[in-house]
């Protein structure tokens, strides 16, 4: 069964460093999403991406964040200069038909900023 | 200030009993809702969805009820099994965009 994959599973970085979180969405999906979940808190929407551009972003997704689909399979989230409060689980998700269709989530990347 | 983790509501049920998990959503304009299951160390998994033009939707062993008057969703799991143990949370989607807002979650424990 197709699934969304994410790498790495755990990323440790120093404050101020750049990190890139990688996702491989399900191959025939057209819509891609990033979410984060700070430990013990709610899942929060970051950004949605369709047709090679951001379709929506939340207040969390400020200038420090960017997303890219560099090729036909990968979908990346870059945090330019990490802060302590960026420590969280980051989930990638994808679906084929936009918001009214089931989103398939990856297993997440745990980001720890020291 | 320091960020404090939320204390999840918990629900413990005997295997074979029915479970009811509740969610209060915040935006009366939300027109699409999803229930997710999240097992430890995994990403959220879609369970069932419902549009605002419906009051009830049934899946395999699960039923979602929507009460728009009081902005309340419930998830009913029939004949709960140990594999149902997880955190369950709802998500709402207010128009016009595709941004979802997630609830806190309820931790379900099934006692064999």
Short mmCIF file of C-alpha atoms in Angstrom, two decimals:
data_model
loop_
_atom_site.label_atom_id
_atom_site.label_comp_id
_atom_site.label_asym_id
_atom_site.label_seq_id
_atom_site.Cartn_x
_atom_site.Cartn_y
_atom_site.Cartn_z
CA UNK A 1 0.00 0.00 0.00
CA UNK A 2 1.43 3.42 -0.92
CA UNK A 3 2.49 5.59 1.97
CA UNK A 4 4.01 8.96 2.71
CA UNK A 5 7.60 8.72 3.89
CA UNK A 6 9.66 11.26 5.79
CA UNK A 7 13.35 11.60 6.50
CA UNK A 8 15.06 11.84 8.84
CA UNK A 9 13.00 10.38 11.64
CA UNK A 10 14.87 12.52 14.15
CA UNK A 11 16.89 15.66 13.51
CA UNK A 12 18.93 17.41 16.17
CA UNK A 13 20.28 20.84 15.39
CA UNK A 14 21.76 23.88 17.06
CA UNK A 15 19.74 27.05 17.39
CA UNK A 16 20.30 29.30 14.39
CA UNK A 17 21.10 26.46 12.01
CA UNK A 18 19.14 25.68 8.89
CA UNK A 19 17.31 22.38 8.61
CA UNK A 20 15.59 20.69 5.72
CA UNK A 21 12.92 18.11 6.41
CA UNK A 22 12.15 15.78 3.56
CA UNK A 23 8.98 14.07 2.50
CA UNK A 24 8.05 11.77 -0.34
CA UNK A 25 4.29 12.04 -0.86
CA UNK A 26 2.20 9.32 -2.44
CA UNK A 27 3.02 9.35 -6.12
CA UNK A 28 -0.31 10.27 -7.71
CA UNK A 29 -1.20 12.90 -5.14
CA UNK A 30 -1.39 16.54 -6.11
CA UNK A 31 -1.79 18.37 -2.80
CA UNK A 32 0.89 18.47 -0.15
CA UNK A 33 0.87 19.71 3.42
CA UNK A 34 3.12 20.30 6.38
CA UNK A 35 1.91 20.22 9.97
CA UNK A 36 3.70 20.41 13.26
CA UNK A 37 2.91 19.07 16.70
CA UNK A 38 4.76 20.44 19.68
CA UNK A 39 5.08 17.77 22.35
CA UNK A 40 1.82 17.37 24.20
CA UNK A 41 0.01 19.95 22.11
CA UNK A 42 -2.36 20.08 19.17
CA UNK A 43 -1.45 19.38 15.60
CA UNK A 44 -1.06 22.71 13.81
CA UNK A 45 -1.36 23.43 10.12
CA UNK A 46 1.67 25.08 8.54
CA UNK A 47 1.23 25.16 4.79
CA UNK A 48 -0.47 23.58 1.81
CA UNK A 49 1.08 23.31 -1.64
CA UNK A 50 -0.49 22.65 -5.01
CA UNK A 51 0.62 23.09 -8.58
CA UNK A 52 4.11 24.10 -7.49
CA UNK A 53 3.02 26.93 -5.28
CA UNK A 54 1.81 27.60 -1.79
CA UNK A 55 -1.98 27.60 -1.72
CA UNK A 56 -2.39 28.49 1.94
CA UNK A 57 -0.22 29.08 4.98
CA UNK A 58 -0.82 29.70 8.64
CA UNK A 59 0.53 32.45 10.87
CA UNK A 60 3.20 30.04 12.06
CA UNK A 61 4.65 29.78 8.57
CA UNK A 62 6.67 32.99 8.63
CA UNK A 63 9.68 34.04 6.57
CA UNK A 64 11.86 31.49 8.32
CA UNK A 65 9.93 28.69 6.64
CA UNK A 66 9.89 27.68 3.01
CA UNK A 67 8.69 24.69 1.04
CA UNK A 68 9.82 23.28 -2.22
CA UNK A 69 9.09 20.45 -4.58
CA UNK A 70 12.51 20.16 -6.16
CA UNK A 71 11.65 17.18 -8.34
CA UNK A 72 8.70 14.95 -9.09
CA UNK A 73 8.86 13.03 -5.84
CA UNK A 74 10.22 15.08 -2.94
CA UNK A 75 8.51 17.79 -0.92
CA UNK A 76 10.72 19.67 1.53
CA UNK A 77 10.27 22.02 4.45
CA UNK A 78 13.17 24.33 5.20
CA UNK A 79 13.59 26.26 8.40
CA UNK A 80 16.18 28.93 7.76
CA UNK A 81 17.36 29.77 11.26
CA UNK A 82 15.95 27.42 13.84
CA UNK A 83 14.72 28.58 17.22
CA UNK A 84 14.22 26.57 20.39
CA UNK A 85 10.46 26.80 19.92
CA UNK A 86 10.71 25.08 16.55
CA UNK A 87 11.28 21.81 18.40
CA UNK A 88 8.34 19.62 17.45
CA UNK A 89 7.17 16.70 15.36
CA UNK A 90 6.74 17.76 11.76
CA UNK A 91 4.26 15.79 9.68
CA UNK A 92 3.97 15.80 5.95
CA UNK A 93 0.68 14.82 4.34
CA UNK A 94 -0.65 14.47 0.83
CA UNK A 95 -3.86 13.81 -1.03
CA UNK A 96 -5.09 13.86 -4.58
CA UNK A 97 -8.13 16.07 -4.33
CA UNK A 98 -7.58 18.98 -1.97
CA UNK A 99 -9.17 19.71 1.41
CA UNK A 100 -12.29 17.58 1.08
CA UNK A 101 -10.39 14.38 0.57
CA UNK A 102 -8.54 12.13 2.96
CA UNK A 103 -5.05 13.30 3.76
CA UNK A 104 -2.41 10.64 4.22
CA UNK A 105 0.17 11.50 6.84
CA UNK A 106 3.77 10.44 7.07
CA UNK A 107 5.32 9.14 10.28
CA UNK A 108 6.85 12.50 11.12
CA UNK A 109 10.26 13.97 11.77
CA UNK A 110 11.11 14.86 15.33
CA UNK A 111 13.08 18.11 15.29
CA UNK A 112 15.05 18.97 18.40
CA UNK A 113 16.65 22.41 18.54
CA UNK A 114 19.34 22.81 21.19
CA UNK B 1 6.87 32.09 28.68
CA UNK B 2 7.11 28.36 29.16
CA UNK B 3 4.84 26.30 27.03
CA UNK B 4 2.70 23.87 29.02
CA UNK B 5 1.51 20.65 27.47
CA UNK B 6 -2.17 20.00 27.36
CA UNK B 7 -3.65 17.33 29.61
CA UNK B 8 -5.53 14.99 27.34
CA UNK B 9 -8.95 13.77 28.39
CA UNK B 10 -8.81 10.02 28.81
CA UNK B 11 -11.33 7.30 28.22
CA UNK B 12 -10.95 3.69 29.29
CA UNK B 13 -13.30 1.04 27.97
CA UNK B 14 -13.55 -2.72 28.16
CA UNK B 15 -12.86 -4.64 25.01
CA UNK B 16 -16.10 -5.21 23.16
CA UNK B 17 -17.87 -2.18 24.61
CA UNK B 18 -18.79 0.85 22.54
CA UNK B 19 -16.74 4.04 22.86
CA UNK B 20 -17.92 7.60 22.44
CA UNK B 21 -15.38 10.36 22.00
CA UNK B 22 -16.48 13.97 21.93
CA UNK B 23 -15.11 17.11 20.35
CA UNK B 24 -16.22 20.72 20.59
CA UNK B 25 -15.23 22.76 17.57
CA UNK B 26 -14.83 26.48 17.53
CA UNK B 27 -15.91 27.95 14.21
CA UNK B 28 -19.59 27.90 13.33
CA UNK B 29 -18.64 28.43 9.68
CA UNK B 30 -16.67 25.19 9.48
CA UNK B 31 -18.18 22.94 6.85
CA UNK B 32 -15.96 19.90 6.90
CA UNK B 33 -14.76 17.78 9.76
CA UNK B 34 -12.41 14.84 10.14
CA UNK B 35 -11.68 12.39 12.93
CA UNK B 36 -8.10 11.18 13.19
CA UNK B 37 -6.47 8.40 15.16
CA UNK B 38 -2.88 8.81 16.29
CA UNK B 39 -0.96 5.91 17.71
CA UNK B 40 2.19 6.50 19.67
CA UNK B 41 5.10 7.48 17.43
CA UNK B 42 3.00 7.64 14.29
CA UNK B 43 1.33 10.27 12.19
CA UNK B 44 -2.40 10.94 12.32
CA UNK B 45 -4.54 8.43 10.48
CA UNK B 46 -7.83 9.39 8.85
CA UNK B 47 -10.83 7.59 10.32
CA UNK B 48 -13.94 9.26 8.98
CA UNK B 49 -15.11 12.63 7.73
CA UNK B 50 -18.38 14.50 7.55
CA UNK B 51 -19.62 17.54 5.70
CA UNK B 52 -21.78 20.12 7.42
CA UNK B 53 -24.82 19.22 5.33
CA UNK B 54 -24.99 15.90 7.18
CA UNK B 55 -25.77 15.00 10.78
CA UNK B 56 -24.45 11.49 10.76
CA UNK B 57 -22.07 9.36 8.77
CA UNK B 58 -21.20 5.73 9.27
CA UNK B 59 -18.12 3.78 8.42
CA UNK B 60 -16.87 0.40 9.39
CA UNK B 61 -17.43 0.19 13.17
CA UNK B 62 -17.34 3.98 13.42
CA UNK B 63 -20.04 6.63 13.32
CA UNK B 64 -19.60 10.38 13.40
CA UNK B 65 -22.38 12.63 14.65
CA UNK B 66 -22.44 16.35 14.00
CA UNK B 67 -24.50 18.81 15.99
CA UNK B 68 -24.04 22.21 14.40
CA UNK B 69 -26.31 23.93 16.90
CA UNK B 70 -23.87 23.37 19.73
CA UNK B 71 -20.76 22.92 17.56
CA UNK B 72 -20.20 19.38 18.71
CA UNK B 73 -18.82 16.28 17.04
CA UNK B 74 -18.76 12.79 18.39
CA UNK B 75 -17.07 9.62 17.28
CA UNK B 76 -18.65 6.32 18.18
CA UNK B 77 -16.59 3.17 17.94
CA UNK B 78 -18.55 -0.07 18.08
CA UNK B 79 -17.14 -3.20 19.72
CA UNK B 80 -13.92 -1.49 20.71
CA UNK B 81 -10.77 -3.56 20.26
CA UNK B 82 -7.30 -3.29 21.83
CA UNK B 83 -5.99 -2.02 18.51
CA UNK B 84 -8.28 1.00 18.89
CA UNK B 85 -6.14 2.30 21.75
CA UNK B 86 -4.77 5.64 20.59
CA UNK B 87 -5.31 9.37 20.77
CA UNK B 88 -8.33 10.54 18.78
CA UNK B 89 -8.81 14.11 17.67
CA UNK B 90 -11.13 16.02 15.44
CA UNK B 91 -10.21 18.65 12.89
CA UNK B 92 -12.41 21.37 11.39
CA UNK B 93 -12.08 23.20 8.12
CA UNK B 94 -13.70 26.61 7.88
CA UNK B 95 -14.11 28.03 4.39
CA UNK B 96 -12.80 29.38 2.18
CA UNK B 97 -9.37 27.83 2.54
CA UNK B 98 -7.94 24.40 3.13
CA UNK B 99 -6.54 25.04 6.57
CA UNK B 100 -7.56 22.57 9.26
CA UNK B 101 -7.77 23.35 12.96
CA UNK B 102 -7.19 20.40 15.22
CA UNK B 103 -8.67 19.59 18.60
CA UNK B 104 -6.76 18.60 21.67
CA UNK B 105 -7.47 14.91 21.47
CA UNK B 106 -8.77 12.17 23.73
CA UNK B 107 -6.66 9.24 24.79
CA UNK B 108 -8.58 5.98 24.45
CA UNK B 109 -7.39 2.91 26.32
CA UNK B 110 -9.04 -0.42 25.66
CA UNK B 111 -8.81 -2.89 28.48
CA UNK B 112 -8.62 -6.50 27.26
#
